[in-house]
């Protein structure tokens, strides 16, 4: 069985991340799941955006000067949805304003927008009814502990919104994902969420929140996760070992350990324009991951290139 293809922030290798055009393009390319990162606004609405800040992907600083916090960042939580939908979205930039991925199509000045989670779920519902095939969703609750400190229980809002669109049981075409392991446990065991859940696994130094991703990657850690989630979303770089001496790539054993616990493995992020160390081409990366590691799915910025590879081996 081929791995499921998850359009990471849409087909964001071609159009600005998390815009509706990037999602529609991913659908047309055949993606099995469209990913939504979710952040709350000042008026407790949910938007589809990767960061709690708006300044790397929109013209917020130009449109609303003076609305940054002391750290110079513009937080989605400080704006109403109606304000956010007036912003123009563009390709992600770094803190110097340079494109995060230098070879991608420059989108500044085009009429791309940020939209609400509800709007995207309406698009998914429309495509699933009127398109050639249904498509799943893959929402991620961003920084739940930070949101709680800001006075909003984002998980409750997300679950309520998903349920309203019919995503409320295990068979629903959805995976709900989060990096925060306490929140994932709460979502399953206290909030009673029946959706398929995925624990994201990053690096301990990525987040200001206390985490122990190293423990999750062990046999014991994965066995513990299996009591709560259906799968794991690991950083791809933890799935292999690269021998410096001769560049030899080998399996780190993570995927097998996770499979032994009955967990599906959906690593991130497969980008043809940002290959992990040791891989000479996107096809070599896909060959190792799909034929070698037997991952169950993958997050990619370039769904069309993954399908081209899958056709070439079928
Ligand atoms: Ca994400």
Short mmCIF file of C-alpha atoms and ligand atoms in Angstrom, two decimals:
data_model
loop_
_atom_site.label_atom_id
_atom_site.label_comp_id
_atom_site.label_asym_id
_atom_site.label_seq_id
_atom_site.Cartn_x
_atom_site.Cartn_y
_atom_site.Cartn_z
CA UNK A 1 0.00 0.00 0.00
CA UNK A 2 1.41 3.40 -0.92
CA UNK A 3 2.03 5.97 1.80
CA UNK A 4 -0.54 8.73 2.27
CA UNK A 5 0.54 12.09 0.90
CA UNK A 6 -0.07 15.00 3.26
CA UNK A 7 0.13 18.43 1.65
CA UNK A 8 2.23 20.33 4.18
CA UNK A 9 0.61 23.81 4.52
CA UNK A 10 -0.88 23.03 1.07
CA UNK A 11 1.30 22.74 -2.03
CA UNK A 12 3.45 25.39 -0.40
CA UNK A 13 6.45 24.69 -2.61
CA UNK A 14 4.54 26.56 -5.32
CA UNK A 15 2.14 29.02 -3.68
CA UNK A 16 2.25 30.78 -0.29
CA UNK A 17 1.69 28.42 2.64
CA UNK A 18 -1.79 27.98 4.05
CA UNK A 19 -3.55 30.05 1.38
CA UNK A 20 -6.67 28.60 -0.23
CA UNK A 21 -4.97 28.51 -3.67
CA UNK A 22 -2.15 26.40 -2.16
CA UNK A 23 -4.77 24.03 -0.72
CA UNK A 24 -6.76 23.78 -3.96
CA UNK A 25 -3.55 23.12 -5.88
CA UNK A 26 -2.61 20.31 -3.48
CA UNK A 27 -6.06 18.79 -3.93
CA UNK A 28 -5.70 18.92 -7.71
CA UNK A 29 -2.30 17.23 -7.42
CA UNK A 30 -3.98 14.33 -5.65
CA UNK A 31 -3.00 14.91 -2.01
CA UNK A 32 -4.75 12.56 0.42
CA UNK A 33 -4.72 15.08 3.26
CA UNK A 34 -4.53 18.86 3.45
CA UNK A 35 -2.73 20.19 6.51
CA UNK A 36 -4.07 23.05 8.65
CA UNK A 37 -1.96 24.70 11.35
CA UNK A 38 -4.31 26.49 13.74
CA UNK A 39 -3.90 29.67 15.78
CA UNK A 40 -6.51 31.73 17.71
CA UNK A 41 -7.33 35.41 17.10
CA UNK A 42 -8.28 38.12 19.61
CA UNK A 43 -11.97 37.43 19.07
CA UNK A 44 -11.44 33.70 19.69
CA UNK A 45 -11.75 32.73 16.05
CA UNK A 46 -9.41 30.19 14.51
CA UNK A 47 -7.17 30.94 11.57
CA UNK A 48 -5.03 28.66 9.44
CA UNK A 49 -1.47 29.84 10.05
CA UNK A 50 1.76 28.17 11.03
CA UNK A 51 2.96 30.67 13.62
CA UNK A 52 1.43 32.58 16.51
CA UNK A 53 3.06 35.58 14.74
CA UNK A 54 1.84 37.03 11.45
CA UNK A 55 4.91 39.01 10.40
CA UNK A 56 6.83 36.37 8.44
CA UNK A 57 3.99 35.52 6.08
CA UNK A 58 1.89 38.70 5.75
CA UNK A 59 2.14 42.48 5.37
CA UNK A 60 0.86 43.00 8.94
CA UNK A 61 3.71 45.37 9.90
CA UNK A 62 2.88 47.65 6.97
CA UNK A 63 -0.91 47.39 7.37
CA UNK A 64 -1.03 47.79 11.17
CA UNK A 65 2.08 49.71 12.26
CA UNK A 66 2.43 50.07 16.03
CA UNK A 67 0.55 46.86 16.83
CA UNK A 68 3.66 44.77 17.57
CA UNK A 69 4.46 43.58 21.08
CA UNK A 70 7.62 44.60 22.92
CA UNK A 71 9.55 41.83 21.15
CA UNK A 72 8.76 43.45 17.80
CA UNK A 73 6.48 40.60 16.69
CA UNK A 74 2.86 40.87 15.51
CA UNK A 75 0.75 38.22 17.24
CA UNK A 76 -2.39 36.80 15.65
CA UNK A 77 -3.90 36.88 19.17
CA UNK A 78 -3.78 40.71 19.11
CA UNK A 79 -5.98 41.01 16.00
CA UNK A 80 -9.60 40.24 15.21
CA UNK A 81 -10.33 37.84 12.39
CA UNK A 82 -11.82 40.69 10.35
CA UNK A 83 -8.49 42.55 10.58
CA UNK A 84 -6.44 39.50 9.70
CA UNK A 85 -8.48 38.78 6.58
CA UNK A 86 -7.48 42.21 5.23
CA UNK A 87 -3.81 41.20 5.20
CA UNK A 88 -1.94 40.05 2.16
CA UNK A 89 -0.15 36.72 2.54
CA UNK A 90 3.17 36.03 0.89
CA UNK A 91 5.97 33.47 0.77
CA UNK A 92 7.57 32.91 4.17
CA UNK A 93 10.46 35.21 4.94
CA UNK A 94 13.21 34.97 7.53
CA UNK A 95 13.80 37.58 10.23
CA UNK A 96 15.73 39.71 7.75
CA UNK A 97 12.81 39.77 5.32
CA UNK A 98 14.54 37.44 2.84
CA UNK A 99 12.65 34.47 1.37
CA UNK A 100 12.93 31.41 3.64
CA UNK A 101 13.26 29.28 0.49
CA UNK A 102 15.16 31.28 -2.07
CA UNK A 103 14.07 29.41 -5.20
CA UNK A 104 10.33 29.65 -4.69
CA UNK A 105 8.03 31.80 -6.79
CA UNK A 106 8.00 35.36 -5.43
CA UNK A 107 4.45 36.16 -4.33
CA UNK A 108 4.73 39.60 -2.73
CA UNK A 109 2.14 41.96 -4.19
CA UNK A 110 -0.24 39.19 -5.26
CA UNK A 111 -3.67 38.99 -3.70
CA UNK A 112 -3.20 36.02 -1.36
CA UNK A 113 -5.06 36.02 1.96
CA UNK A 114 -5.13 34.42 5.40
CA UNK A 115 -8.39 32.59 6.09
CA UNK A 116 -10.32 31.03 8.96
CA UNK A 117 -10.34 27.32 9.77
CA UNK A 118 -14.06 27.31 8.98
CA UNK A 119 -13.42 28.71 5.50
CA UNK A 120 -10.91 25.98 4.77
CA UNK A 121 -13.24 23.26 6.06
CA UNK A 122 -15.91 24.69 3.74
CA UNK A 123 -13.49 24.34 0.82
CA UNK A 124 -12.64 20.75 1.84
CA UNK A 125 -16.36 19.89 2.11
CA UNK A 126 -16.99 21.42 -1.31
CA UNK A 127 -14.09 19.55 -2.93
CA UNK A 128 -15.10 16.29 -1.29
CA UNK A 129 -18.65 16.57 -2.67
CA UNK A 130 -18.04 18.18 -6.05
CA UNK A 131 -14.49 17.04 -6.81
CA UNK A 132 -13.37 13.72 -8.21
CA UNK A 133 -12.56 12.28 -4.78
CA UNK A 134 -12.78 13.08 -1.09
CA UNK A 135 -9.81 14.60 0.71
CA UNK A 136 -8.84 14.35 4.35
CA UNK A 137 -7.75 17.03 6.78
CA UNK A 138 -4.71 17.07 9.05
CA UNK A 139 -5.17 19.90 11.58
CA UNK A 140 -2.42 20.86 14.03
CA UNK A 141 -3.14 22.68 17.30
CA UNK A 142 -0.33 25.21 17.66
CA UNK A 143 1.18 26.10 21.04
CA UNK A 144 -1.78 25.16 23.28
CA UNK A 145 0.11 26.13 26.48
CA UNK A 146 0.89 29.58 25.06
CA UNK A 147 -2.74 30.02 24.01
CA UNK A 148 -3.89 29.07 27.53
CA UNK A 149 -1.66 31.78 28.99
CA UNK A 150 -3.30 34.16 26.53
CA UNK A 151 -6.69 33.21 27.97
CA UNK A 152 -8.01 30.85 25.31
CA UNK A 153 -8.45 27.07 25.32
CA UNK A 154 -7.57 26.51 21.68
CA UNK A 155 -8.09 22.75 21.80
CA UNK A 156 -11.73 23.15 22.83
CA UNK A 157 -12.31 25.64 20.02
CA UNK A 158 -10.68 23.33 17.47
CA UNK A 159 -12.62 20.23 18.57
CA UNK A 160 -15.89 22.17 18.56
CA UNK A 161 -15.23 23.49 15.04
CA UNK A 162 -14.17 20.10 13.70
CA UNK A 163 -17.26 18.43 15.21
CA UNK A 164 -19.49 21.04 13.58
CA UNK A 165 -18.06 19.95 10.21
CA UNK A 166 -18.62 16.27 10.99
CA UNK A 167 -15.14 15.37 12.19
CA UNK A 168 -15.97 13.68 15.47
CA UNK A 169 -15.14 10.00 15.35
CA UNK A 170 -12.28 7.66 14.59
CA UNK A 171 -13.47 6.89 11.07
CA UNK A 172 -13.52 10.57 10.05
CA UNK A 173 -11.01 11.42 7.29
CA UNK A 174 -8.82 13.37 9.70
CA UNK A 175 -5.72 13.20 11.84
CA UNK A 176 -5.40 15.73 14.65
CA UNK A 177 -1.76 16.53 15.49
CA UNK A 178 0.12 18.42 18.19
CA UNK A 179 3.67 18.66 19.57
CA UNK A 180 2.52 19.12 23.18
CA UNK A 181 2.27 15.66 24.76
CA UNK A 182 0.31 16.81 27.81
CA UNK A 183 -2.25 18.40 25.51
CA UNK A 184 -2.46 15.31 23.30
CA UNK A 185 -3.22 13.20 26.38
CA UNK A 186 -5.78 15.77 27.57
CA UNK A 187 -7.47 15.82 24.13
CA UNK A 188 -7.84 12.04 24.17
CA UNK A 189 -8.50 11.20 27.78
CA UNK A 190 -10.13 14.32 29.28
CA UNK A 191 -11.82 15.95 26.31
CA UNK A 192 -12.81 12.52 24.95
CA UNK A 193 -11.70 13.17 21.37
CA UNK A 194 -12.28 10.10 19.17
CA UNK A 195 -10.46 11.40 16.10
CA UNK A 196 -7.24 9.77 14.95
CA UNK A 197 -4.44 11.50 16.87
CA UNK A 198 -0.80 12.01 15.97
CA UNK A 199 1.92 12.99 18.42
CA UNK A 200 4.45 15.19 16.67
CA UNK A 201 8.03 14.60 17.74
CA UNK A 202 10.57 17.38 17.40
CA UNK A 203 13.80 18.30 19.13
CA UNK A 204 13.90 19.34 22.77
CA UNK A 205 15.60 22.64 21.97
CA UNK A 206 13.01 23.79 19.39
CA UNK A 207 10.39 24.91 21.86
CA UNK A 208 10.37 27.12 24.92
CA UNK A 209 7.91 24.66 26.50
CA UNK A 210 9.41 21.80 28.51
CA UNK A 211 9.35 18.68 26.37
CA UNK A 212 11.04 15.31 26.34
CA UNK A 213 11.03 14.21 22.75
CA UNK A 214 14.13 12.06 23.32
CA UNK A 215 12.13 9.85 25.71
CA UNK A 216 9.29 9.55 23.17
CA UNK A 217 11.62 8.08 20.59
CA UNK A 218 12.52 5.09 22.78
CA UNK A 219 10.68 1.76 22.79
CA UNK A 220 9.22 2.60 26.20
CA UNK A 221 8.20 6.09 25.11
CA UNK A 222 6.49 4.81 21.97
CA UNK A 223 4.68 2.10 23.97
CA UNK A 224 3.37 4.82 26.27
CA UNK A 225 2.24 6.97 23.32
CA UNK A 226 0.41 3.99 21.82
CA UNK A 227 -2.04 4.18 24.73
CA UNK A 228 -3.14 7.60 23.49
CA UNK A 229 -2.39 8.18 19.81
CA UNK A 230 -2.76 6.39 16.48
CA UNK A 231 0.49 7.59 15.05
CA UNK A 232 3.57 9.72 15.33
CA UNK A 233 4.90 12.56 13.22
CA UNK A 234 8.68 12.50 13.66
CA UNK A 235 11.27 14.86 12.20
CA UNK A 236 12.67 12.95 9.23
CA UNK A 237 16.26 13.56 10.31
CA UNK A 238 15.73 11.18 13.26
CA UNK A 239 14.78 8.29 10.98
CA UNK A 240 18.24 7.73 9.53
CA UNK A 241 21.90 7.76 10.34
CA UNK A 242 24.54 9.32 8.12
CA UNK A 243 28.06 7.93 8.37
CA UNK A 244 30.43 10.89 7.97
CA UNK A 245 33.34 8.77 6.71
CA UNK A 246 31.71 7.61 3.47
CA UNK A 247 28.26 9.23 3.44
CA UNK A 248 26.50 5.90 3.96
CA UNK A 249 22.86 6.24 5.01
CA UNK A 250 21.19 3.67 7.27
CA UNK A 251 17.93 3.16 9.13
CA UNK A 252 17.92 4.54 12.68
CA UNK A 253 15.35 1.90 13.72
CA UNK A 254 12.70 4.46 14.74
CA UNK A 255 10.07 3.42 12.18
CA UNK A 256 10.34 -0.26 13.16
CA UNK A 257 10.06 0.63 16.86
CA UNK A 258 6.94 2.69 16.18
CA UNK A 259 5.40 -0.01 13.96
CA UNK A 260 5.99 -2.59 16.72
CA UNK A 261 3.68 -0.48 18.90
CA UNK A 262 1.04 -0.35 16.16
CA UNK A 263 1.65 3.32 15.43
CA UNK A 264 1.58 4.80 11.94
CA UNK A 265 4.58 6.96 11.06
CA UNK A 266 4.11 10.21 9.11
CA UNK A 267 7.48 12.06 9.04
CA UNK A 268 7.99 15.70 8.08
CA UNK A 269 8.98 17.55 5.89
CA UNK A 270 9.80 16.35 2.37
CA UNK A 271 11.09 19.28 0.30
CA UNK A 272 12.82 18.90 -3.04
CA UNK A 273 14.45 22.31 -2.51
CA UNK A 274 15.79 21.56 1.01
CA UNK A 275 17.05 17.97 1.15
CA UNK A 276 18.22 16.47 4.45
CA UNK A 277 21.99 15.92 4.81
CA UNK A 278 23.36 13.00 2.81
CA UNK A 279 20.62 12.76 0.16
CA UNK A 280 21.64 13.66 -3.40
CA UNK A 281 18.13 13.98 -4.83
CA UNK A 282 14.44 14.06 -3.90
CA UNK A 283 13.98 10.65 -5.51
CA UNK A 284 16.81 9.19 -3.40
CA UNK A 285 15.11 10.57 -0.30
CA UNK A 286 11.74 9.13 -1.33
CA UNK A 287 13.26 5.78 -2.32
CA UNK A 288 14.91 5.43 1.10
CA UNK A 289 11.81 6.55 2.99
CA UNK A 290 9.13 4.67 1.07
CA UNK A 291 10.87 1.49 -0.09
CA UNK A 292 13.46 1.37 2.68
CA UNK A 293 11.80 2.60 5.84
CA UNK A 294 8.20 1.86 4.78
CA UNK A 295 6.78 5.07 6.23
CA UNK A 296 2.96 5.15 6.27
CA UNK A 297 2.69 8.72 5.03
CA UNK A 298 4.69 11.86 4.61
CA UNK A 299 4.33 15.61 4.85
CA UNK A 300 5.50 17.34 1.70
CA UNK A 301 5.61 20.84 0.22
CA UNK A 302 5.61 19.20 -3.26
CA UNK A 303 2.79 16.62 -3.51
CA UNK A 304 3.10 16.38 -7.32
CA UNK A 305 6.74 15.31 -7.09
CA UNK A 306 5.89 12.58 -4.58
CA UNK A 307 3.15 11.25 -6.91
CA UNK A 308 5.55 11.32 -9.85
CA UNK A 309 7.94 9.16 -7.81
CA UNK A 310 5.15 6.80 -6.71
CA UNK A 311 4.07 6.33 -10.34
CA UNK A 312 7.67 5.59 -11.33
CA UNK A 313 7.89 2.65 -8.90
CA UNK A 314 4.42 1.18 -9.37
CA1 LIG B 1 2.23 21.73 10.96
#
